[in-house]
XYZ file of C-alpha atoms in Angstrom:
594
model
C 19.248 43.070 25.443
C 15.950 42.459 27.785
C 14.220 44.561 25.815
C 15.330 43.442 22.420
C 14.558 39.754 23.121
C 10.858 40.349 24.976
C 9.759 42.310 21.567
C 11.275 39.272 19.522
C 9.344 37.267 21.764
C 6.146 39.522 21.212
C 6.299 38.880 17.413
C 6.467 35.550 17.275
C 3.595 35.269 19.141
C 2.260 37.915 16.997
C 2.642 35.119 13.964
C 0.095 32.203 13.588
C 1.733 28.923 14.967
C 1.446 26.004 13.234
C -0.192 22.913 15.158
C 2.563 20.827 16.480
C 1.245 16.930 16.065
C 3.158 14.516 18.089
C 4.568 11.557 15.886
C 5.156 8.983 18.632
C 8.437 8.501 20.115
C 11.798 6.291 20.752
C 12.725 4.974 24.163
C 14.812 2.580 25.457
C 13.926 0.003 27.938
C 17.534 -1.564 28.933
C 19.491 -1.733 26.800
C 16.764 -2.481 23.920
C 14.982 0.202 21.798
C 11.133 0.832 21.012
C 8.836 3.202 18.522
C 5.741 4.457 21.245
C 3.164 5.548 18.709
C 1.292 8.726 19.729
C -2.213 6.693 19.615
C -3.551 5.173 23.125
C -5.368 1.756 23.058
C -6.835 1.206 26.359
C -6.441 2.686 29.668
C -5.980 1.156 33.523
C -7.960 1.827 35.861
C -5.076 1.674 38.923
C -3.121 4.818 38.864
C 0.707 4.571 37.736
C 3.623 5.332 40.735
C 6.166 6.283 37.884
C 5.263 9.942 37.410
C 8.547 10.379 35.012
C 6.667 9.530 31.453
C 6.331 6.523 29.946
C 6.192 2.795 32.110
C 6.675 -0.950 30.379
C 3.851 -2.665 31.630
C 2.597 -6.255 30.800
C -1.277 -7.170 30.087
C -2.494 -10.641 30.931
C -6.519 -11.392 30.397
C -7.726 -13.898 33.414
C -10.961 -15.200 32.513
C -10.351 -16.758 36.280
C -8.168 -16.045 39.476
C -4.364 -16.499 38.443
C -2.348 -17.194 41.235
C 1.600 -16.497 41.630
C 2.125 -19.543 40.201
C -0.319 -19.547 37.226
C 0.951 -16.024 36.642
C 4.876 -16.937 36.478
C 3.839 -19.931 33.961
C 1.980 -17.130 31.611
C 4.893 -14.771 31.458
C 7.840 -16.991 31.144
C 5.513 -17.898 27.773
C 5.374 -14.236 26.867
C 9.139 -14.017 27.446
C 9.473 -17.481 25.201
C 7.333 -16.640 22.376
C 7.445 -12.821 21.772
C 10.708 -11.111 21.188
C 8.938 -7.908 21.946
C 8.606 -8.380 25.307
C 11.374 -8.649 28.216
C 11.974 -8.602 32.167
C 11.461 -5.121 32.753
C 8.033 -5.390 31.170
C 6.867 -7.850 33.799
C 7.797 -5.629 37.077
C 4.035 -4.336 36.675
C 1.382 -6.718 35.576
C -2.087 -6.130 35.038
C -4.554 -8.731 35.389
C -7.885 -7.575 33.554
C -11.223 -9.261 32.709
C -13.714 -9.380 29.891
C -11.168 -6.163 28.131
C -10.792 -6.368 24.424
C -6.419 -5.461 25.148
C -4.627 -8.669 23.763
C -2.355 -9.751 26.229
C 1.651 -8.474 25.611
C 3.724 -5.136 26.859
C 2.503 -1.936 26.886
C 3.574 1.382 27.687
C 1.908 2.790 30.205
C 1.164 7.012 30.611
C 1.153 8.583 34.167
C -2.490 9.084 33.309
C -3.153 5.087 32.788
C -2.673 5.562 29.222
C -1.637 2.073 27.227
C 0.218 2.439 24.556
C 1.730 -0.483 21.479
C 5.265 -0.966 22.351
C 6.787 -1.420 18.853
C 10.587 -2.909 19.409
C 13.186 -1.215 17.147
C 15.836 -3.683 14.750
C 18.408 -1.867 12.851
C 18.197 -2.583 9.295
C 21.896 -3.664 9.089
C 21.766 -5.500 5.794
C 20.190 -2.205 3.800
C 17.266 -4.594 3.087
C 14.835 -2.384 3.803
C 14.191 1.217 1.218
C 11.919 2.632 3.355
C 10.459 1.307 7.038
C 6.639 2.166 8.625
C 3.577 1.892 10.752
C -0.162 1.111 10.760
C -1.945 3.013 12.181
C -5.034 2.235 14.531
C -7.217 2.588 11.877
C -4.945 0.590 8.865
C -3.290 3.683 7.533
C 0.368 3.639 6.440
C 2.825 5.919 6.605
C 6.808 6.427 7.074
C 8.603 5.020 10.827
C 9.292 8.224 12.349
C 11.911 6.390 14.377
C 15.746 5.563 14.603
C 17.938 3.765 16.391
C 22.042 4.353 17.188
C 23.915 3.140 13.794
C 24.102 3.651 10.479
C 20.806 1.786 9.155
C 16.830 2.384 9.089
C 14.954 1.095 12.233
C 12.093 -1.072 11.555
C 9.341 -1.376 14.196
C 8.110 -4.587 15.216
C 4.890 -5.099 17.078
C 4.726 -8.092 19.896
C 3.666 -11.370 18.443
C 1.042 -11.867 21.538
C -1.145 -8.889 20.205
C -2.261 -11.597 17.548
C -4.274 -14.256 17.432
C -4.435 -16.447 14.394
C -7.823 -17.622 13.289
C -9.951 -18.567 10.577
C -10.469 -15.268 8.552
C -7.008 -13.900 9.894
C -4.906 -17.028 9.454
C -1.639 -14.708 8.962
C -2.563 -12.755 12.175
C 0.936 -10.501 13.060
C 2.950 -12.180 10.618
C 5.160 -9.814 9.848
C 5.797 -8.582 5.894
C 8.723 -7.115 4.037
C 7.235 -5.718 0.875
C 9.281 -5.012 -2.396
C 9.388 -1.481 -3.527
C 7.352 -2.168 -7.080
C 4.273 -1.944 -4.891
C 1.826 0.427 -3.918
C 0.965 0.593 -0.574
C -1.401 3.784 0.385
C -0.274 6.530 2.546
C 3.494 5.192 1.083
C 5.397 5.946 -1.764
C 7.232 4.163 -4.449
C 10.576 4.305 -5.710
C 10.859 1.219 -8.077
C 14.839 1.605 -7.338
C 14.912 5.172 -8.865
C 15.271 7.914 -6.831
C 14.045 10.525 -9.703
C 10.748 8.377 -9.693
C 10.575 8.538 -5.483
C 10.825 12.414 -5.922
C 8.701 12.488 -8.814
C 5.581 11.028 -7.745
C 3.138 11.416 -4.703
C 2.053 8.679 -2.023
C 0.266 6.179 -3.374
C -3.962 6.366 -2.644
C -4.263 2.584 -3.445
C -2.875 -0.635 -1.742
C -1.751 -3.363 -4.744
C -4.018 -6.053 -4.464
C -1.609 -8.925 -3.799
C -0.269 -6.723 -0.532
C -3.802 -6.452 0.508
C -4.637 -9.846 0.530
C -1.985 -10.724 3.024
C -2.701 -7.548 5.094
C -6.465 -8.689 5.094
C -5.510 -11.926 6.206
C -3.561 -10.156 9.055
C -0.439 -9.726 8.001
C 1.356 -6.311 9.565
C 3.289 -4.402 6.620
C 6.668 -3.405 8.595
C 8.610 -1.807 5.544
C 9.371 -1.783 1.845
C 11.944 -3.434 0.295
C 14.933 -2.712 -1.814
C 14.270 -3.799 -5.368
C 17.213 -3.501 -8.268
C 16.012 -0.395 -10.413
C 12.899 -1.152 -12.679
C 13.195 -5.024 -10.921
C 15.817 -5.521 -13.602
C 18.858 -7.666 -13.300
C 21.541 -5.828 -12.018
C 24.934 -7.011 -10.482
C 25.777 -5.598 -6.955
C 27.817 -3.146 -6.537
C 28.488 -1.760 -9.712
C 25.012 -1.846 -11.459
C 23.415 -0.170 -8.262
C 23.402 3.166 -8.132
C 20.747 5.259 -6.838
C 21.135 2.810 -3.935
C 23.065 1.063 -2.298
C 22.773 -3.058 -3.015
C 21.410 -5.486 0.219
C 24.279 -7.109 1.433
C 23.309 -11.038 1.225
C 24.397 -12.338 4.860
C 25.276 -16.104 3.755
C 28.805 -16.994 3.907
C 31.977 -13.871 4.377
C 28.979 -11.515 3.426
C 30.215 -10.073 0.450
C 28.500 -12.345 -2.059
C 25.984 -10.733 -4.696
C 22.673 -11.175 -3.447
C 20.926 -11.460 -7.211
C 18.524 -9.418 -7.956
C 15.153 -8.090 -8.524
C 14.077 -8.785 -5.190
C 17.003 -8.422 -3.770
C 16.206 -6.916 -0.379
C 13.399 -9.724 0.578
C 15.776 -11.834 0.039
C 18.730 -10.748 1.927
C 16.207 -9.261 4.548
C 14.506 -12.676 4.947
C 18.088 -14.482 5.424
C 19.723 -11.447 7.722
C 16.669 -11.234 10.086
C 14.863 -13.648 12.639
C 12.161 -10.924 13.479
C 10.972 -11.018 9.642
C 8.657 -13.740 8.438
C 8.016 -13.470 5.233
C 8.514 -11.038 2.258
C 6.442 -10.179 -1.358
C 8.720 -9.955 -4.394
C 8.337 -10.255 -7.893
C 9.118 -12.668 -10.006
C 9.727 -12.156 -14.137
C 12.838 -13.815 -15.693
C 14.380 -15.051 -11.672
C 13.417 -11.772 -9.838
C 12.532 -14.488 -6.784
C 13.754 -17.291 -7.676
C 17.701 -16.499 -7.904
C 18.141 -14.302 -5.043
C 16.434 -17.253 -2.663
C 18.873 -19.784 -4.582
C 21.439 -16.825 -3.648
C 20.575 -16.403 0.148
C 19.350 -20.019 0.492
C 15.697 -19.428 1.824
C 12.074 -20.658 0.026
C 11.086 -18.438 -2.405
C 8.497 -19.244 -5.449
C 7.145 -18.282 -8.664
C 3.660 -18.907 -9.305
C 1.611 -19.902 -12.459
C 1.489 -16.703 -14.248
C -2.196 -14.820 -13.396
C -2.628 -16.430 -10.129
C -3.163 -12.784 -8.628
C -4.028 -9.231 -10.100
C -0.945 -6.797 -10.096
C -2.845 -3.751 -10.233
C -0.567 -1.074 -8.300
C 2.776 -2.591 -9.198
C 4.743 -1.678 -11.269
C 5.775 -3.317 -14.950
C 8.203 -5.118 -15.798
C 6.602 -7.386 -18.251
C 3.202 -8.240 -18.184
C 3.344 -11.404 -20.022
C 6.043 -12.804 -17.493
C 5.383 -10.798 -14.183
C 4.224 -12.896 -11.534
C 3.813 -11.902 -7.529
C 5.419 -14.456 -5.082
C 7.104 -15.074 -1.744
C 10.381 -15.803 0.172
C 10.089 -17.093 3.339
C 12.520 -19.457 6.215
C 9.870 -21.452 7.544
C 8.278 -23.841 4.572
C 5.063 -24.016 6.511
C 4.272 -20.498 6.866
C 5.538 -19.964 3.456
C 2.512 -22.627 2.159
C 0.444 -20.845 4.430
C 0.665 -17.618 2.969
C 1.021 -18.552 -0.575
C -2.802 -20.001 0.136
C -3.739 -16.735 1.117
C -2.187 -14.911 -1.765
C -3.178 -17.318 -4.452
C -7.047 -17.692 -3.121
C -9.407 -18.436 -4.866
C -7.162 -19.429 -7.948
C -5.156 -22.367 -5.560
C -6.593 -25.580 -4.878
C -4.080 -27.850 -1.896
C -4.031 -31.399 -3.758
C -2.523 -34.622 -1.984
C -2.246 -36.882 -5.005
C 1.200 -36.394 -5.888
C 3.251 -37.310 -9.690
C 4.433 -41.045 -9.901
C 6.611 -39.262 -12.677
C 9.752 -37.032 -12.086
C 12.097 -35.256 -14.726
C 15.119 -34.493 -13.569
C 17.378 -31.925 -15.149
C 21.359 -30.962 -13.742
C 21.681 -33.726 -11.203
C 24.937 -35.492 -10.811
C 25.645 -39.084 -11.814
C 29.255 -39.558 -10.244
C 29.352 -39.239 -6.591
C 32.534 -37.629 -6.004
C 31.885 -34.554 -4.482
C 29.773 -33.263 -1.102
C 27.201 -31.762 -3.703
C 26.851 -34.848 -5.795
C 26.279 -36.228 -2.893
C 23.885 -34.251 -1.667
C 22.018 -33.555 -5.100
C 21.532 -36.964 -5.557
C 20.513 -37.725 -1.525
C 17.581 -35.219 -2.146
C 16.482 -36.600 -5.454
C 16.541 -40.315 -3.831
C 14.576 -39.126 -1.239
C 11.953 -37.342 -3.121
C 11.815 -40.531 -5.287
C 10.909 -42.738 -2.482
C 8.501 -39.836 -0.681
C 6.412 -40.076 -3.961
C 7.052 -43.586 -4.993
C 8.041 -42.133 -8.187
C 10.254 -43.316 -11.583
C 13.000 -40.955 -12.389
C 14.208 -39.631 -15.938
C 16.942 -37.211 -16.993
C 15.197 -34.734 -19.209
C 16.725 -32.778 -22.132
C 14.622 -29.874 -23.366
C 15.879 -29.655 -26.662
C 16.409 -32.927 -27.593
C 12.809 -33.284 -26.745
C 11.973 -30.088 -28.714
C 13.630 -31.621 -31.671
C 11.587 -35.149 -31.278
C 8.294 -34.081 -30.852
C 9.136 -31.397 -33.586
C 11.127 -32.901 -36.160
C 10.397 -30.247 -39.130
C 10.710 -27.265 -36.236
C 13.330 -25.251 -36.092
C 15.953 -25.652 -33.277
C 14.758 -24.761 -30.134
C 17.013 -21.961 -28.895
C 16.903 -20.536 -32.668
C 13.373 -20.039 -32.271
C 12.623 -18.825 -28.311
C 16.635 -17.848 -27.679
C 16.487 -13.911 -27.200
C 12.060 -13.887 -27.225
C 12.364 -13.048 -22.984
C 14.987 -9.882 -23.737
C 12.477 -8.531 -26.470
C 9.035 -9.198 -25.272
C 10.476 -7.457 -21.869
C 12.753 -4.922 -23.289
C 9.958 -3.423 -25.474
C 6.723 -3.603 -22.454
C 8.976 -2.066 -20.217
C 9.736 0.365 -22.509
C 6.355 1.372 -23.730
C 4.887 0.836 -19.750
C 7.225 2.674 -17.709
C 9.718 4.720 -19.491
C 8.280 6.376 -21.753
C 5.230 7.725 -19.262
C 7.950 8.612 -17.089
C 10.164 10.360 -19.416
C 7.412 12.400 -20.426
C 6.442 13.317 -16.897
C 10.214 13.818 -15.551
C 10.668 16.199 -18.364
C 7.267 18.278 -17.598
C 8.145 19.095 -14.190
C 11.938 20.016 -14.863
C 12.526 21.538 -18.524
C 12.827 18.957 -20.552
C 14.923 17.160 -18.473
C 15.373 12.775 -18.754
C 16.034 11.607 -15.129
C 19.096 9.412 -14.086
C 18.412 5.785 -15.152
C 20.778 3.152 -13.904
C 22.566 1.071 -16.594
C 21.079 -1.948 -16.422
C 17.235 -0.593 -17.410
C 19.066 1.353 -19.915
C 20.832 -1.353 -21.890
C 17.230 -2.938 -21.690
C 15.054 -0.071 -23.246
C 18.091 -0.251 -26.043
C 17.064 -3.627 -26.864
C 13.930 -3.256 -26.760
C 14.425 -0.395 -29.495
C 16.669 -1.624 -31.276
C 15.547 -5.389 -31.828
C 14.613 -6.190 -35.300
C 12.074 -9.059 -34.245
C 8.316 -6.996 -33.626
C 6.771 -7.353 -30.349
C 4.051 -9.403 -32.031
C 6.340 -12.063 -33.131
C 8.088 -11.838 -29.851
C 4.579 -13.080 -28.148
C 4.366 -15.766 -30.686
C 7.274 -17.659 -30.037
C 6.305 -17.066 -26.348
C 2.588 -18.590 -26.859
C 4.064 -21.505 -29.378
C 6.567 -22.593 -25.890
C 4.106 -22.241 -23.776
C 1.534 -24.062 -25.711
C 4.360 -27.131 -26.580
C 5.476 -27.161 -23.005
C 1.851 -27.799 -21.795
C 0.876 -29.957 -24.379
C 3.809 -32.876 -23.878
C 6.439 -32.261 -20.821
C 4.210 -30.638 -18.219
C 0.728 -31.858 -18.933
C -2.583 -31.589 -16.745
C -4.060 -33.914 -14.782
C -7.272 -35.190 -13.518
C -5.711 -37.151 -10.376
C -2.170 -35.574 -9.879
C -2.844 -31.997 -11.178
C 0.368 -32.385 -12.949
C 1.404 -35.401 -14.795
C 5.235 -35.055 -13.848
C 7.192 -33.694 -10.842
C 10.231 -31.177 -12.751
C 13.046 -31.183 -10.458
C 16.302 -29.070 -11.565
C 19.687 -28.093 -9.891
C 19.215 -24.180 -11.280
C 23.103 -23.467 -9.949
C 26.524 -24.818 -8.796
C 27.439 -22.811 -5.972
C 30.307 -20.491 -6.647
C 31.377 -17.103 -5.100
C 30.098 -13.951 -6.698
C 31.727 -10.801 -5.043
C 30.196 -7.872 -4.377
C 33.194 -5.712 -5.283
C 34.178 -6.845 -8.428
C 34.511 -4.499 -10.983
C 32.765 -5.015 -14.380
C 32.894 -3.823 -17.809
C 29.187 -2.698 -17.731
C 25.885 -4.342 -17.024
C 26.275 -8.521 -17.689
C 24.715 -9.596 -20.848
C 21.523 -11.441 -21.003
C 22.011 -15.372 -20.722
C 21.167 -17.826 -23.224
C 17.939 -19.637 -22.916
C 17.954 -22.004 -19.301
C 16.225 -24.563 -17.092
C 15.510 -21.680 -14.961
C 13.238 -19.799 -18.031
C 11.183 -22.630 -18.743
C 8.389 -22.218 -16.258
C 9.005 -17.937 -17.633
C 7.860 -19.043 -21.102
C 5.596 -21.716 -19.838
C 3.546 -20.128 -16.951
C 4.267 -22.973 -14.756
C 5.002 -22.534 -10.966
C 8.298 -22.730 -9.851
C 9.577 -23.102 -6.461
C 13.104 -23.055 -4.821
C 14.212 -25.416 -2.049
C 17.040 -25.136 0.472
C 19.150 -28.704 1.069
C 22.149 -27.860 2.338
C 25.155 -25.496 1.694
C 28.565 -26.134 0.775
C 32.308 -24.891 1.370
C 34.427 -22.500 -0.117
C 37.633 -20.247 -0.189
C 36.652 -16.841 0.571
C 38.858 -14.085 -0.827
C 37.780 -11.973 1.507
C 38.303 -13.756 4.538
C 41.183 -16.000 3.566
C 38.907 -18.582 5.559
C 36.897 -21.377 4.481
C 32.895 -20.454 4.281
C 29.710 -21.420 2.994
C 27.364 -20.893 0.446
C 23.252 -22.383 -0.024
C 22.392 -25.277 -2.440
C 19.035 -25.048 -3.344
C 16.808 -27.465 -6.144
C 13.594 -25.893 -8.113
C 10.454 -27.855 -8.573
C 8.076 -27.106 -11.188
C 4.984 -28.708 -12.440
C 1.637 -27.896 -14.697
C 0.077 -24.643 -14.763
C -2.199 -24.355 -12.242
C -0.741 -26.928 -10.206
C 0.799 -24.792 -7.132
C -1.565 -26.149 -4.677
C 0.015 -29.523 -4.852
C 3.565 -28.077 -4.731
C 2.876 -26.583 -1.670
C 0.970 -29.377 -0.232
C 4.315 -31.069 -1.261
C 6.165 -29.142 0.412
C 4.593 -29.902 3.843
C 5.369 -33.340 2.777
C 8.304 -32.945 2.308
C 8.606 -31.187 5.906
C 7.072 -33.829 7.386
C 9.140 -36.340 6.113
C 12.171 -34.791 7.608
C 13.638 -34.026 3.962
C 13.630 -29.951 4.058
C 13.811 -27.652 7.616
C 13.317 -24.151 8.260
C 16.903 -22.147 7.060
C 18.191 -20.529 9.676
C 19.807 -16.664 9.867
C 23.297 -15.306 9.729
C 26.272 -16.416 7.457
C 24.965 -20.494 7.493
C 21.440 -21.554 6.689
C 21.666 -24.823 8.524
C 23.995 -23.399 11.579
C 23.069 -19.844 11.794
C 26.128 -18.420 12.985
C 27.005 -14.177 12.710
C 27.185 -11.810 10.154
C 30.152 -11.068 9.122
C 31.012 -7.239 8.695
């Protein structure tokens, strides 16, 4: 047996060994978890006691002496403002000076080696398709990491690494990104797992990501998108993977779709700030109404989506969901530079569309508390608005209004998608495995049928499009020299109602007529959702009385999203709109349920 196992020994030595290359690792500090990448970032000079691997260690720059009392004031900030950081971190401090290591925790090598300490969060809500890092010199590439569970881990670096400034203004802000973009070093999936498998990393960064990233925003993961950023219906019209689960109320409410995992990742998780989706026909939009956070559509063209994928070029915009309104405005600059300009003269002119006029009700109530308020903020006149009838008066030899633009989003999307994504793909899915198509979930399928079977040409689809668009601008939603806008759109784009997660339907859920909430679509207009308040219900699931978001959308002229963000600090300021909070209830917080 000696013998046998020394020659098996001798010839796999014999063989050429393949270089083993350390990925990091996972340790736990307590009872907390944390990614140690395998690159070192600094060094100390003193040597470290702790000969057993890897130390926590805290950094602290002192431009001057720091005594014991100076020092305990520093850290209890650390422990206050980073959720990185903890106790056992601060049991060995160094104090350097004039050393270019941001203050925060380390690990520390028996050598004096410092290395990032990256804490670990379990992706719980299945926000999240696919987590990473970034590498020392701004590469990407997969978290090689895991935590106890049944989720992803993501890896979170310690918010006193950053400091914001001038020409990094989103300095470690960290960013969910939906899985339609490319990020290099990453790949794509687009909801499809045939297309994942299909197609290699991607050698480009989208420009939208990389404007955030440039402005110092950390990339900690991609996330979930419904397949082809189509509408789908959780759970039924998800099937290559699994739908987010959207925290707010018994947590078992569909959490809309396309960008359905920023979304429920934004309202599940405290240690994510803000996320890219999409936005086409409500890709943003609904699932923010949905999980009660800020989310916005822009004017369409505000920034290049090279690197993303398709949908529909004529409607695809790129735009954010966020908690905190501020930092949302703050990176929506960023994004939308040099195309956004911040104005402070606001519309003395607001149509209002869905509000209540009986007060019987907590939401009539509360619709009609927000709409006084913005009414006073602006000094404004308020009218109810009525598209059609206003399509009809400025129109009077036109056709109808939903005769002509009804089913024009369906075919002018059905057919680009179509002609942009599946047809490329077909034709490359069938190259690599006989002739083969590749599993498409329903929803894109019913799509691409439209698209091929609609009798109305893509040309006159565009048509009706442009003729909207150019009616829109021309009387409802006109520009202006001193308000950017000459009216302030305000609309309630939902009554609250459950949705379950678990209901069983017929097949994927027809296209809706023509809404409120497809006017800034066929218009290019910005469009931005805004958290007031929540309301109760009778969960099913719970047999217990929960909650769910009410949100209101404010549009205004193309071009005009500086001012709706620089209304929405007003807004803040004025005490009208908060930051939502996480968990089951936006205004309370409270837990998850499971």
């Amino acid at each position: 047996m000696m013998l046998l196992l020394a020659a098996s020994l001798l010839h796999v030595a014999a063989v050429a060994a393949s270089k083993v290359v350390s990925t990091g690792s996972t340790v736990s500090v307590g009872t907390i978890h944390y990614f140690v990448p395998p690159w070192s970032v600094g060094k100390v000079g003193a040597p470290i006691e702790d000969n057993d691997g890897l130390l926590p260690v805290t950094v602290v720059n002192a431009k001057t002496s720091v005594n014991a009392s100076r020092l305990s004031e520093i850290t209890k900030n650390f422990l206050e403002s980073d959720d990185v950081i903890q106790q056992d971190f601060l049991k060995v401090v160094y104090l350097v000076h004039d050393s270019t290591l941001p203050d925060g925790p380390y690990f520390a090598s028996s050598s004096g080696n410092l290395f990032n300490a990256y804490r670990l969060y379990s992706d719980f809500a299945g926000a999240f398709s696919e987590t990473s890092i970034t590498g020392p010199d701004g590469s990407h590439s997969v978290l090689p990491a895991n935590v106890p569970g049944q989720s992803l881990a993501v890896a979170v670096p310690s918010r006193l690494h950053f400091q914001k400034t001038i020409d990094k203004p989103l300095a470690g802000v960290r960013l969910g990104v939906k899985d339609i973009y490319d990020i290099a070093g990453l790949k794509t999936s687009n909801g499809n797992r045939a297309w994942y498998q299909l197609y290699p990393a991607a050698n480009q960064t989208a420009t939208a990501v990389q404007k955030l990233v440039d402005a110092g925003a950390v990339i900690v993961g991609k996330m979930k998108t419904s397949q082809f950023a189509n509408g789908e219906t959780a759970t039924a019209d998800w099937v290559d993977y699994h739908a987010p689960f959207n925290p707010r109320g018994d947590g078992y409410q569909d959490p809309s779709s396309s960008s359905a995992g920023p979304a429920a990742g934004e309202a599940s998780y405290s240690w994510l700030d803000i996320a890219l989706g999409s936005d086409t026909g409500g890709s943003i939009r609904s699932p923010s109404q949905l999980q009660g956070i800020y989310g916005n559509r822009p004017s369409h063209g505000l920034v290049p989506l090279d690197n993303t994928m398709p949908l529909c070029p004529h409607y695809d915009t790129a735009g954010l969901l966020a908690r905190d309104p501020i930092l949302w405005s703050d990176a929506a600059t960023v994004l939308y530079q040099p195309n956004i300009t911040n104005s402070v003269t606001y519309p003395k002119s607001i149509l209002a569309v869905g509000f209540p006029t009986g007060a019987n009700k907590k939401l009539d109530n509360m619709l009609q508390s927000f709409l006084q308020n913005m009414t006073s903020l602006l000094s404004a006149s308020v009218s109810n608005f009525n598209l059609t009838e206003s399509w009809a008066t400025t129109n009077p030899s036109a056709e109808p209004l939903l005769s002509m633009i009804n089913s024009t989003y369906e075919i002018l999307s059905a057919k680009e998608q179509g002609r942009l994504v599946r047809d490329p793909f077909y034709t490359n899915y069938a190259a690599k495995q006989d002739g083969r198509l590749p599993h498409v979930n329903p929803a894109p399928i019913r799509r691409w049928a439209l698209g091929d079977d609609a009798k109305a040409t893509f040309a006159e689809a565009v048509a009706n499009k442009t003729r909207f668009m150019d009616w829109f601008s021309g009387n409802i939603l006109k520009s202006d020299n001193a308000s950017c806008s000459s009216d302030l759109f305000v609309y309630v784009p939902r009554t609250p109602a459950p949705k379950y997660r678990d209901t069983y339907w017929t097949g994927p859920q027809a296209p809706g007529a023509f809404s409120t909430s497809r006017i800034s679509v066929m218009a290019e207009v910005p469009d931005i959702v805004i958290p007031i308040g929540e309301i109760e219900y009778e969960s099913k699931v719970t047999n217990h009385t929960e909650v769910l978001p009410v949100t209101v959308d404010l549009m205004a002229a193309k071009g005009c999203d500086g001012m709706l963000f620089s209304l929405v600090r007003k807004m803040y300021e004025a005490g009208m709109i908060a930051k939502v909070k996480t968990g089951r209830s936006l205004v309370h917080g409270d837990d998850i349920l499971y």
